[in-house]
C-alpha positions as a Markdown table, in Angstrom:
| # | Residue | x | y | z |
|---|---|---|---|---|
| 1 | Ile | 9.6 | -5.7 | -30.9 |
| 2 | Ile | 10.1 | -2.2 | -31.9 |
| 3 | Pro | 6.8 | -0.3 | -32.1 |
| 4 | Pro | 5.8 | 1.4 | -35.4 |
| 5 | Gly | 6.9 | 5.0 | -35.9 |
| 6 | Leu | 9.9 | 4.7 | -33.2 |
| 7 | Asn | 12.7 | 6.2 | -34.5 |
| 8 | Leu | 15.6 | 4.2 | -33.5 |
| 9 | Ser | 19.0 | 4.9 | -34.7 |
| 10 | Val | 22.7 | 4.7 | -33.6 |
| 11 | Tyr | 22.4 | 8.3 | -32.6 |
| 12 | Thr | 19.2 | 7.4 | -30.4 |
| 13 | Leu | 20.7 | 4.2 | -28.9 |
| 14 | Leu | 24.0 | 5.3 | -28.2 |
| 15 | Ile | 25.2 | 8.7 | -29.2 |
| 16 | Glu | 22.5 | 10.7 | -27.2 |
| 17 | Gly | 23.4 | 9.0 | -24.0 |
| 18 | Tyr | 27.2 | 9.6 | -24.7 |
| 19 | Asn | 26.5 | 13.5 | -25.3 |
| 20 | His | 24.7 | 13.5 | -21.9 |
| 21 | Arg | 27.8 | 12.1 | -20.3 |
| 22 | Leu | 30.2 | 14.3 | -22.0 |
| 23 | Asn | 27.9 | 17.5 | -22.2 |
| 24 | Ser | 28.6 | 17.4 | -25.8 |
| 25 | Thr | 26.5 | 17.7 | -28.9 |
| 26 | Cys | 28.1 | 14.9 | -31.3 |
| 27 | Gln | 26.3 | 13.5 | -34.1 |
| 28 | Asp | 28.5 | 10.5 | -34.8 |
| 29 | Leu | 30.9 | 8.2 | -33.2 |
| 30 | His | 34.0 | 9.9 | -34.5 |
| 31 | Cys | 33.1 | 13.1 | -32.7 |
| 32 | Ile | 32.7 | 11.1 | -29.5 |
| 33 | Phe | 36.4 | 9.5 | -30.0 |
| 34 | Glu | 37.8 | 13.0 | -30.4 |
| 35 | Ile | 36.5 | 13.8 | -27.0 |
| 36 | Ile | 37.2 | 10.4 | -25.0 |
| 37 | Asp | 40.5 | 9.8 | -26.5 |
| 38 | Pro | 42.4 | 12.5 | -24.7 |
| 39 | Met | 40.7 | 11.5 | -21.5 |
| 40 | His | 41.9 | 7.9 | -22.0 |
| 41 | Val | 38.4 | 6.7 | -21.8 |
| 42 | Asp | 36.9 | 3.8 | -24.2 |
| 43 | Leu | 33.2 | 3.4 | -25.0 |
| 44 | Val | 32.9 | 0.7 | -22.4 |
| 45 | Gly | 34.0 | 3.0 | -19.6 |
| 46 | Leu | 32.0 | 5.9 | -21.0 |
| 47 | Thr | 28.8 | 3.8 | -21.2 |
| 48 | Ser | 29.5 | 2.8 | -17.4 |
| 49 | Trp | 29.1 | 6.4 | -16.2 |
| 50 | Pro | 25.8 | 6.5 | -14.4 |
| 51 | Glu | 22.6 | 7.6 | -16.0 |
| 52 | Asn | 20.7 | 10.8 | -14.6 |
| 53 | Asp | 17.2 | 11.0 | -14.1 |
| 54 | Ser | 16.9 | 14.2 | -15.8 |
| 55 | Trp | 18.2 | 13.0 | -19.2 |
| 56 | Met | 15.8 | 12.7 | -22.1 |
| 57 | Tyr | 16.1 | 10.5 | -25.0 |
| 58 | Asp | 14.6 | 11.5 | -28.3 |
| 59 | Asn | 12.7 | 14.0 | -26.0 |
| 60 | His | 11.3 | 11.2 | -23.7 |
| 61 | Pro | 12.5 | 9.5 | -20.5 |
| 62 | Ser | 14.2 | 6.0 | -21.0 |
| 63 | Leu | 13.6 | 3.8 | -18.2 |
| 64 | Thr | 13.6 | -0.1 | -17.7 |
| 65 | Cys | 11.1 | -1.5 | -15.4 |
| 66 | Ala | 13.4 | -1.4 | -12.4 |
| 67 | Ser | 14.3 | 2.4 | -13.0 |
| 68 | Phe | 10.4 | 3.2 | -13.7 |
| 69 | Val | 9.5 | 1.8 | -10.2 |
| 70 | Thr | 12.5 | 3.5 | -8.5 |
| 71 | Ala | 11.6 | 6.9 | -10.1 |
| 72 | Leu | 8.1 | 6.3 | -8.7 |
| 73 | Leu | 9.1 | 5.7 | -5.2 |
| 74 | Lys | 11.4 | 8.7 | -5.5 |
| 75 | Gln | 8.7 | 10.8 | -6.6 |
| 76 | Ala | 6.3 | 9.4 | -3.7 |
| 77 | Gly | 9.1 | 10.4 | -1.1 |
| 78 | Val | 10.2 | 7.0 | -0.1 |
| 79 | Phe | 13.9 | 8.2 | -0.2 |
| 80 | Val | 13.5 | 11.4 | 1.6 |
| 81 | Asn | 15.8 | 10.0 | 4.4 |
| 82 | Ile | 18.6 | 9.9 | 2.0 |
| 83 | Asn | 17.6 | 13.2 | 0.6 |
| 84 | Gly | 16.3 | 11.7 | -2.5 |
| 85 | Asp | 19.9 | 11.0 | -3.5 |
| 86 | Ile | 19.2 | 8.1 | -5.7 |
| 87 | Asn | 18.8 | 7.9 | -9.6 |
| 88 | Gly | 16.1 | 5.6 | -10.8 |
| 89 | Ser | 18.0 | 5.2 | -14.0 |
| 90 | Glu | 20.9 | 3.7 | -12.2 |
| 91 | Gln | 18.6 | 0.7 | -11.1 |
| 92 | Ser | 18.7 | -2.5 | -12.9 |
| 93 | Pro | 16.1 | -5.1 | -13.5 |
């Protein structure tokens, strides 16, 4: 169920994440393909590149339940023994 007023689009759901991974500012998939084709990367491969906790989507963090809990534990210092070297966004439910 999509909450009322939530702006979901192809840009928000896909391209914004691809832009984070590529450090780009593309507005459409054509632009994404122009960047990844010379790299010999397809969309499946690009999508598999890890998330980073600092990335914002539509100016908000985007977390699953598992990544949210991991982010909380990270902020609480639970992972200090591994230098906090864990991204909550990489965790799966």
